[in-house]
mmCIF file of C-alpha atoms in Angstrom:
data_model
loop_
_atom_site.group_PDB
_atom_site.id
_atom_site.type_symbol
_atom_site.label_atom_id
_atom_site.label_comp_id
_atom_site.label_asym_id
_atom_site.label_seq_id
_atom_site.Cartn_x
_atom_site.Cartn_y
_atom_site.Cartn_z
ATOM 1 C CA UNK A 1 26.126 55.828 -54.626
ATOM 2 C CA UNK A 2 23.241 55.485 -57.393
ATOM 3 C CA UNK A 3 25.011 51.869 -58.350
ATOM 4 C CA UNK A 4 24.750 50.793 -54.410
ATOM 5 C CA UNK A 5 21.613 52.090 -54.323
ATOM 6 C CA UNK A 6 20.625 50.601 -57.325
ATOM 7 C CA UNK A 7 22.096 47.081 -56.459
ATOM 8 C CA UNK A 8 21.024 46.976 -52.400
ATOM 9 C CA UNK A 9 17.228 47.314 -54.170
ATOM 10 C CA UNK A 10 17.903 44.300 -56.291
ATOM 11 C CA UNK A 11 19.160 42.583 -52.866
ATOM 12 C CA UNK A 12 16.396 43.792 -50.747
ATOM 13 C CA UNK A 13 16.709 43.742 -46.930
ATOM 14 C CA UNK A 14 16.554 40.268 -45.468
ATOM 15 C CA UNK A 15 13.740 41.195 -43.533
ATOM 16 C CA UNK A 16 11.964 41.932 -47.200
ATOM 17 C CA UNK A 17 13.125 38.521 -48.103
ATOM 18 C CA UNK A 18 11.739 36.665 -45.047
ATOM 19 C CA UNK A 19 8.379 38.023 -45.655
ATOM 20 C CA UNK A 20 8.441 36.907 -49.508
ATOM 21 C CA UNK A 21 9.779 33.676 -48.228
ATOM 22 C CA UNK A 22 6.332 31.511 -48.121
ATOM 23 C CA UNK A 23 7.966 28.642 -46.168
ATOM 24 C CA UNK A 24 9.008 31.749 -43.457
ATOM 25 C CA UNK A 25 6.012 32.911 -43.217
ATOM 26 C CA UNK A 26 4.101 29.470 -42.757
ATOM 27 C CA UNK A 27 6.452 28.428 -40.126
ATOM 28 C CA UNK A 28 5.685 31.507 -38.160
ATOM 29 C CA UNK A 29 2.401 31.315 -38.418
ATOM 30 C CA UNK A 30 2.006 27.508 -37.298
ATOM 31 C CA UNK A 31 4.899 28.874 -34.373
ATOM 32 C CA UNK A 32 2.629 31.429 -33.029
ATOM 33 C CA UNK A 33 -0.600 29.242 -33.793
ATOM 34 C CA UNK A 34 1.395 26.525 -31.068
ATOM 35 C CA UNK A 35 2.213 29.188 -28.623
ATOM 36 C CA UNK A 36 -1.949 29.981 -28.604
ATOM 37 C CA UNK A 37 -2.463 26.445 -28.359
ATOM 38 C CA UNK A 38 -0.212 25.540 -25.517
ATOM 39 C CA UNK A 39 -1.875 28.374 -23.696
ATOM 40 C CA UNK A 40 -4.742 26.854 -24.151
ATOM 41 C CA UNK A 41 -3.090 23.283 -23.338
ATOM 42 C CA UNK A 42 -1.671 25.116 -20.122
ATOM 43 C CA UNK A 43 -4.580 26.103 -18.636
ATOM 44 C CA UNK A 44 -6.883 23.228 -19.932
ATOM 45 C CA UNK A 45 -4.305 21.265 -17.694
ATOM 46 C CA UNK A 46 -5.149 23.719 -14.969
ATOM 47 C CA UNK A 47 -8.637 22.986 -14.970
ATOM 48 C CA UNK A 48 -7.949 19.439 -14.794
ATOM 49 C CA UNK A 49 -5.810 19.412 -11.751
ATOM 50 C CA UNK A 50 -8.168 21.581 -10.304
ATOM 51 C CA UNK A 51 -11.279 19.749 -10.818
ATOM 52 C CA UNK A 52 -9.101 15.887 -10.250
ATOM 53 C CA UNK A 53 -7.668 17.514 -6.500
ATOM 54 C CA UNK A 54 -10.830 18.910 -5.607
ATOM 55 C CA UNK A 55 -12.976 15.856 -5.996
ATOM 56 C CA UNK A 56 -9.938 13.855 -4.526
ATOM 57 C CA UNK A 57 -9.955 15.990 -1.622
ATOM 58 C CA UNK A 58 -13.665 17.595 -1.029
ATOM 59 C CA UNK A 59 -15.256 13.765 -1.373
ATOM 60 C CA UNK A 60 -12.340 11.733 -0.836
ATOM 61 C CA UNK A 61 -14.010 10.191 2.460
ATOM 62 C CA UNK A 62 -17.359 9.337 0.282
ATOM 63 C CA UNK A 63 -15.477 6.871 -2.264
ATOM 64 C CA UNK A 64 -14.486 4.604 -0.079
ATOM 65 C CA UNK A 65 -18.547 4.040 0.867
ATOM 66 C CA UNK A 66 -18.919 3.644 -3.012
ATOM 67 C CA UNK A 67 -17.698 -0.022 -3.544
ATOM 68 C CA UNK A 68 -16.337 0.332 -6.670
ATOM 69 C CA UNK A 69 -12.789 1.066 -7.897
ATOM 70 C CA UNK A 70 -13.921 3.169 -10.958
ATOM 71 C CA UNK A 71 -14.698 6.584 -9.723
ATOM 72 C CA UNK A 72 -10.832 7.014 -8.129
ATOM 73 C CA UNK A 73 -9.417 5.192 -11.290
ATOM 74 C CA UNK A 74 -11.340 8.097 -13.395
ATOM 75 C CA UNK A 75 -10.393 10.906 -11.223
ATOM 76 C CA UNK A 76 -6.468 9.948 -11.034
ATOM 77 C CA UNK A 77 -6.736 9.429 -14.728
ATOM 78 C CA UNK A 78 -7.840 13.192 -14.575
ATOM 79 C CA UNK A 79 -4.986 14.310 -12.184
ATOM 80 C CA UNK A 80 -2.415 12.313 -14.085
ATOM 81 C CA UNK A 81 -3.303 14.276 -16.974
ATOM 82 C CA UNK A 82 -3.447 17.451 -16.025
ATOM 83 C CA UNK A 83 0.048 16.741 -14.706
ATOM 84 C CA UNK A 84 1.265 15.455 -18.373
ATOM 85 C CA UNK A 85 -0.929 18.513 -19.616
ATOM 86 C CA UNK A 86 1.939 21.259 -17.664
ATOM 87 C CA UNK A 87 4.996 19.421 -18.576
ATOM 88 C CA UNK A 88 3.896 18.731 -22.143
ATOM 89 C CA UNK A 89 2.856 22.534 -22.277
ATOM 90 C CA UNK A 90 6.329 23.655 -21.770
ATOM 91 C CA UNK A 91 8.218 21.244 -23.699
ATOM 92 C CA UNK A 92 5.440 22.387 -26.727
ATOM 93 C CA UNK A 93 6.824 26.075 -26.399
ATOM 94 C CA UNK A 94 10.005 24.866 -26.444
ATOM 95 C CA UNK A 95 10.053 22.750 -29.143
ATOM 96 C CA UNK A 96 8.345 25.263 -31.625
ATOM 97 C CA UNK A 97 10.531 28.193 -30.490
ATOM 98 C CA UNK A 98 13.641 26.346 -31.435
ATOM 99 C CA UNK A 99 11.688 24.328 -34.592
ATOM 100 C CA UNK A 100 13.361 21.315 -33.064
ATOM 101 C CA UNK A 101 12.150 18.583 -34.919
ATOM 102 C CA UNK A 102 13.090 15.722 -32.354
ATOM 103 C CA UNK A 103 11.110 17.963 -29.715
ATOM 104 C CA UNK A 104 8.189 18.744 -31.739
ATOM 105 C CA UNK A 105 7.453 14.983 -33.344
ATOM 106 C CA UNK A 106 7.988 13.938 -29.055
ATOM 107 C CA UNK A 107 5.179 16.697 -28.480
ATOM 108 C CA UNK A 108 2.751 15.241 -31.077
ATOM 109 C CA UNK A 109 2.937 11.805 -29.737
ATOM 110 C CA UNK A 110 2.113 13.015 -25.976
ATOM 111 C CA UNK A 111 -0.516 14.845 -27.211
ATOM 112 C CA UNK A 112 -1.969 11.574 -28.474
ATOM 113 C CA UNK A 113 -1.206 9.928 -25.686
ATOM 114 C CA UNK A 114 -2.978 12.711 -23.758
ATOM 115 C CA UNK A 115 -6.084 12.623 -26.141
ATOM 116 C CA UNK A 116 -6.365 8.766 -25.765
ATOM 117 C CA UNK A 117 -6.225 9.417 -21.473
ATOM 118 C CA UNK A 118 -8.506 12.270 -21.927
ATOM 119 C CA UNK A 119 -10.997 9.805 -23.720
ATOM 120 C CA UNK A 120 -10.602 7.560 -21.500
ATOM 121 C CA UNK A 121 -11.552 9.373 -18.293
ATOM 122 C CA UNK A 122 -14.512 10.952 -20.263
ATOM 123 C CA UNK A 123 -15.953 7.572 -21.355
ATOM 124 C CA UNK A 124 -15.543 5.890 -18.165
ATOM 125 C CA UNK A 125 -17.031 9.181 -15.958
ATOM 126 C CA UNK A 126 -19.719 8.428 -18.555
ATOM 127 C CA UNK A 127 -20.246 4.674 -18.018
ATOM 128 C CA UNK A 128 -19.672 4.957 -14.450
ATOM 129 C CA UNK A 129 -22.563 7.264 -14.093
ATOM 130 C CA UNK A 130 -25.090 5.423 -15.619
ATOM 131 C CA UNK A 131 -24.263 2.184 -13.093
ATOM 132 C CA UNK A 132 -23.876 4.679 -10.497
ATOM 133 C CA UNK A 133 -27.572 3.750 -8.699
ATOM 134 C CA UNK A 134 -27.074 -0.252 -9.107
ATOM 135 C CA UNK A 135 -23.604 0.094 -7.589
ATOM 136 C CA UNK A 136 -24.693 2.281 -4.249
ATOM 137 C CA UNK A 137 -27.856 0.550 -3.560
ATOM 138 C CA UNK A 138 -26.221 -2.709 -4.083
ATOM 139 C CA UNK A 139 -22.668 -1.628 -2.178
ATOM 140 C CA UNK A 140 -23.864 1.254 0.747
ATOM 141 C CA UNK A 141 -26.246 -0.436 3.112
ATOM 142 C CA UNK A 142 -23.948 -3.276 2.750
ATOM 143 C CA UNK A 143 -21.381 -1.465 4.004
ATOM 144 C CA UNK A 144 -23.267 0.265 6.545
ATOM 145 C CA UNK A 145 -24.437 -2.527 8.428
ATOM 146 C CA UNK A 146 -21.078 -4.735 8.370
ATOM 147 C CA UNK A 147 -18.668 -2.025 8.773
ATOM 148 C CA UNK A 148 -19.584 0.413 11.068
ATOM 149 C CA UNK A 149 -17.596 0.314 14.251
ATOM 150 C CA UNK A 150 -15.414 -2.584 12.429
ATOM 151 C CA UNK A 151 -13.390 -0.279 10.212
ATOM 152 C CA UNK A 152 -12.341 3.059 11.841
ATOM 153 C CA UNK A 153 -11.837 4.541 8.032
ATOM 154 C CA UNK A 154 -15.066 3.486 6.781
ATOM 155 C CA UNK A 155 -16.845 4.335 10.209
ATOM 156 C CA UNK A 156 -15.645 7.721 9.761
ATOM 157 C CA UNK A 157 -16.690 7.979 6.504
ATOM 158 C CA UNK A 158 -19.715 6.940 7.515
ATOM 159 C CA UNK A 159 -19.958 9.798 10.381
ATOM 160 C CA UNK A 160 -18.982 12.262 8.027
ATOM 161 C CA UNK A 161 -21.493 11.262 5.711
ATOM 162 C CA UNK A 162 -24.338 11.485 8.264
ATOM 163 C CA UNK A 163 -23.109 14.958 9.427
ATOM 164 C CA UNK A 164 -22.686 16.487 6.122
ATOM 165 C CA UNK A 165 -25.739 15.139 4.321
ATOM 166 C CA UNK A 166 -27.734 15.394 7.045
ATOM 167 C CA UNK A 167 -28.829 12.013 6.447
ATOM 168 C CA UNK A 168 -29.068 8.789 8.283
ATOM 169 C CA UNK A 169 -28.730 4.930 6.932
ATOM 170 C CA UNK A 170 -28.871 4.245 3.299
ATOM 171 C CA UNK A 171 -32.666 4.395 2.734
ATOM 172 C CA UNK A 172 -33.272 5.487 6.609
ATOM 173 C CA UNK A 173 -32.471 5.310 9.676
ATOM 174 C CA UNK A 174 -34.819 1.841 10.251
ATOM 175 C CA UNK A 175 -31.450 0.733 8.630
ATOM 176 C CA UNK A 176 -29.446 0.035 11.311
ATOM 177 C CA UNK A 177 -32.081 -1.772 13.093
ATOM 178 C CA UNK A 178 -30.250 -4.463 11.334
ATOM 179 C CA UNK A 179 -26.784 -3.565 11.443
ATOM 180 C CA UNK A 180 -23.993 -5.989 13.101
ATOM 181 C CA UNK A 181 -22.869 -3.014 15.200
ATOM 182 C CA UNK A 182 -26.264 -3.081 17.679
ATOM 183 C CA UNK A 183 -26.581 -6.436 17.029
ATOM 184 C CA UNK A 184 -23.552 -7.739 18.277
ATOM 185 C CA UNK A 185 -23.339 -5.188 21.055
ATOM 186 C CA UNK A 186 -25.705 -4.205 24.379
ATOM 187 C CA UNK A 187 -25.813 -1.057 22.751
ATOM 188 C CA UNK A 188 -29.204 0.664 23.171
ATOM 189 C CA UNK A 189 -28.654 3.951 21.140
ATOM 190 C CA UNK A 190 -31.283 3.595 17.802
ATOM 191 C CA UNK A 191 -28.494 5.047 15.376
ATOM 192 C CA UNK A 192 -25.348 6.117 15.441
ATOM 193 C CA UNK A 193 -24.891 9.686 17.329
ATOM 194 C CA UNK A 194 -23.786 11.541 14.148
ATOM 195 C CA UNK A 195 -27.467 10.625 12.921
ATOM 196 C CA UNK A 196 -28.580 13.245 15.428
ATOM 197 C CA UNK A 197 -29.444 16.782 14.373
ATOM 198 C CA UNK A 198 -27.237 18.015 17.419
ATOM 199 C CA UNK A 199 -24.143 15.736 17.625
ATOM 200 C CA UNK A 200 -23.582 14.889 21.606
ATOM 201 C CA UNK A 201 -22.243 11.758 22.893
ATOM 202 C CA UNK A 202 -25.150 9.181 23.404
ATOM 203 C CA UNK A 203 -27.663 11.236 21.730
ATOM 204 C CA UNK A 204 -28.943 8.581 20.015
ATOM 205 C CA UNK A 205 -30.794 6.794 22.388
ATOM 206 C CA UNK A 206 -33.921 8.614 21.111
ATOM 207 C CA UNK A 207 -35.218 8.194 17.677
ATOM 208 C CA UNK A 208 -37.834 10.803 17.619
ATOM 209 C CA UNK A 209 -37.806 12.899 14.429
ATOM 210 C CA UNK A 210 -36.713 15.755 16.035
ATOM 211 C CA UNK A 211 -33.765 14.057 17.335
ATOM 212 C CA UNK A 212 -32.646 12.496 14.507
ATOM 213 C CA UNK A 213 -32.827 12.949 10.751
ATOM 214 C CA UNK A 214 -34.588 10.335 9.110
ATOM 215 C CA UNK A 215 -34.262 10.446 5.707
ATOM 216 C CA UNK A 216 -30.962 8.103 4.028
ATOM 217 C CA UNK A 217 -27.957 8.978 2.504
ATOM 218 C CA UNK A 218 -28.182 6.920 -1.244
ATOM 219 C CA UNK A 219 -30.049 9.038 -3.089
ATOM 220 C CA UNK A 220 -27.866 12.247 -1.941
ATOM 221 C CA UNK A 221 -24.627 10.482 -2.249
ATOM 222 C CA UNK A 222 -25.948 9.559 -5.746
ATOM 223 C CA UNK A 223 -26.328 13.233 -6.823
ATOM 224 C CA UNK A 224 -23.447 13.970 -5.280
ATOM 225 C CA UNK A 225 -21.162 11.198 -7.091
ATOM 226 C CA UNK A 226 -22.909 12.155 -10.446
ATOM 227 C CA UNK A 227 -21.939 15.071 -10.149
ATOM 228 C CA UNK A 228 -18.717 14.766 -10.206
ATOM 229 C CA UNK A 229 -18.483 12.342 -12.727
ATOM 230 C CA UNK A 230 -20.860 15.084 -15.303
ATOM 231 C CA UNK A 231 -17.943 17.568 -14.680
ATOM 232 C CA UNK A 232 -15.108 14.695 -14.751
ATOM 233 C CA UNK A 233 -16.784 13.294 -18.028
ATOM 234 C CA UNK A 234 -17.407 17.165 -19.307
ATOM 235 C CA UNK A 235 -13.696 18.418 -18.849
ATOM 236 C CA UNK A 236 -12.161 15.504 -20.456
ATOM 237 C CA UNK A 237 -14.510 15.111 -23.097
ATOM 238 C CA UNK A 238 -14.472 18.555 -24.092
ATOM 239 C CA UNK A 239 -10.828 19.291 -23.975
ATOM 240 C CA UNK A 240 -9.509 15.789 -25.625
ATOM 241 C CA UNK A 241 -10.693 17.512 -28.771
ATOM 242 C CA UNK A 242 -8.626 20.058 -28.580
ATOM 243 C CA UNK A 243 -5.478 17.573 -28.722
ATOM 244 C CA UNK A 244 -6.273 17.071 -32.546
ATOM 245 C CA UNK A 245 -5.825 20.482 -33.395
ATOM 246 C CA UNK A 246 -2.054 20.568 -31.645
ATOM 247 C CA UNK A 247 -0.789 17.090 -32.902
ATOM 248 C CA UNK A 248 -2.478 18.650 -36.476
ATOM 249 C CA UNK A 249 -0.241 21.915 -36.275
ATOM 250 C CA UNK A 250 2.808 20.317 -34.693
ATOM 251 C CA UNK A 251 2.584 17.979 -37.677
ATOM 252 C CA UNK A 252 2.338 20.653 -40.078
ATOM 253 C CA UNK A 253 5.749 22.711 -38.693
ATOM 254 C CA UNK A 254 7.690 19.668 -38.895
ATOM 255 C CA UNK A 255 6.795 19.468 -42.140
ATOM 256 C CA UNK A 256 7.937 22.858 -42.812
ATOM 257 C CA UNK A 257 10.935 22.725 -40.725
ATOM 258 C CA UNK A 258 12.112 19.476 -42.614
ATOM 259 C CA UNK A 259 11.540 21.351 -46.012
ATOM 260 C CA UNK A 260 13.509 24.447 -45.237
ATOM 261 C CA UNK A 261 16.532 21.812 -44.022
ATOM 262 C CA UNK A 262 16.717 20.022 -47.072
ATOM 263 C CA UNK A 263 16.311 23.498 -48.895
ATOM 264 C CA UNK A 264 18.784 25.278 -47.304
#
């Protein structure tokens, strides 16, 4: 009994071993370092399919007054990402549970690729905001005037616009004075109806300040749009950075799972 004794000491326990082992105990801790990050990674992908669907479908009407291709471009960047952002979340667990090093080197490159889209989104929210002003009072009262009641989607948009923003024209409702809509027609209502402050069919023919609102919809549009792109250019801005830390560890286990394979 003493010599058993005496020689199971001298073994120790494997569990003793494991926790002497340096290369054990530095994979675990970069393992359970990537399962904190790809909670992280999981909800940061969260937020971004949250924020991408929600300006996608709360303004989705509005772009299409805008003129320009970059503000969808930016926010299906965004959704796109926060798509990758799930999968890629799952496959990271995986892939550091089982220390697969085929798994975890395909993890570090998507999270590149991911930081390079998050970038991407973030700089172009950026740019796009600062053009933002040129590209409405350039694009809306263009629209506006040649569009209305020539293109049901953009005439609803248009409507919608009016109703929501409580707004009329794109500086005011003297706008469509010169629109092709009353111009082309025998029309004699001043605006549209949904300029009104109480919608009603033909409401319009008046355009007394009480009936209708007077200010335009630019410079609320505007605020609205930038908006967006502040949080757009925020969320991907902010998280992208986070991506360096995850391809930094996932780098580091492979290291340490190629090590223990050619050790052992």
């Amino acid at each position: 009994m003493p010599a058993n004794a005496n020689s199971s000491q001298l073994a120790g326990s494997p569990a003793k071993n494991r926790k002497k082992n340096p290369d054990y105990c530095g994979k675990t801790f970069l393992r359970n370092v990537l399962y904190v990050f790809n909670f992280i990674f999981f909800v940061s992908g969260l937020a971004f399919l949250a924020v991408g669907l929600y300006v996608v479908f709360d303004r989705h009407s509005f772009v299409s007054l805008l003129g320009g291709t970059m503000f969808p471009v930016t926010t299906y960047i965004l959704i796109a990402t926060g798509a990758l952002i799930l999968i890629m979340g799952v496959l990271g667990c995986v892939a550091s549970c089982q220390e697969n090093r085929c798994l975890l080197f395909t993890y570090a490159l998507f999270l590149l690729l991911i930081f390079l889209l998050e970038a991407v989104a973030g700089v172009l929210a950026y740019m796009y905001n600062g053009v933002i002003h040129e590209e409405l009072t350039r694009n809306l009262n263009d629209t506006m005037m040649n569009s209305y009641k020539y293109d049901a989607t953009l005439t609803k948009a248009i409507d919608d616009m009016h109703v929501e923003f409580k707004c009329c024209g794109s500086r005011s409702f003297e706008d469509w004075r010169h629109s092709k809509w009353l111009k082309s027609s025998n029309d004699s209502r001043k605006t549209p109806d949904s300029c009104c402050i109480t919608v009603s069919d033909l409401c319009a023919l008046r355009d007394h300040p009480s009936n209708i609102h007077y200010p335009g919809c630019a410079v609320t549009l505007q605020t609205i749009t930038q908006e967006s792109l502040i949080l757009i250019g925020g969320i991907a801005l902010g998280f992208c950075f986070i991506q360096i830390f995850g391809i930094i560890f996932s780098c580091c286990l492979i290291r340490k799972v190629k090590e223990a394979e050619y050790r052992y």
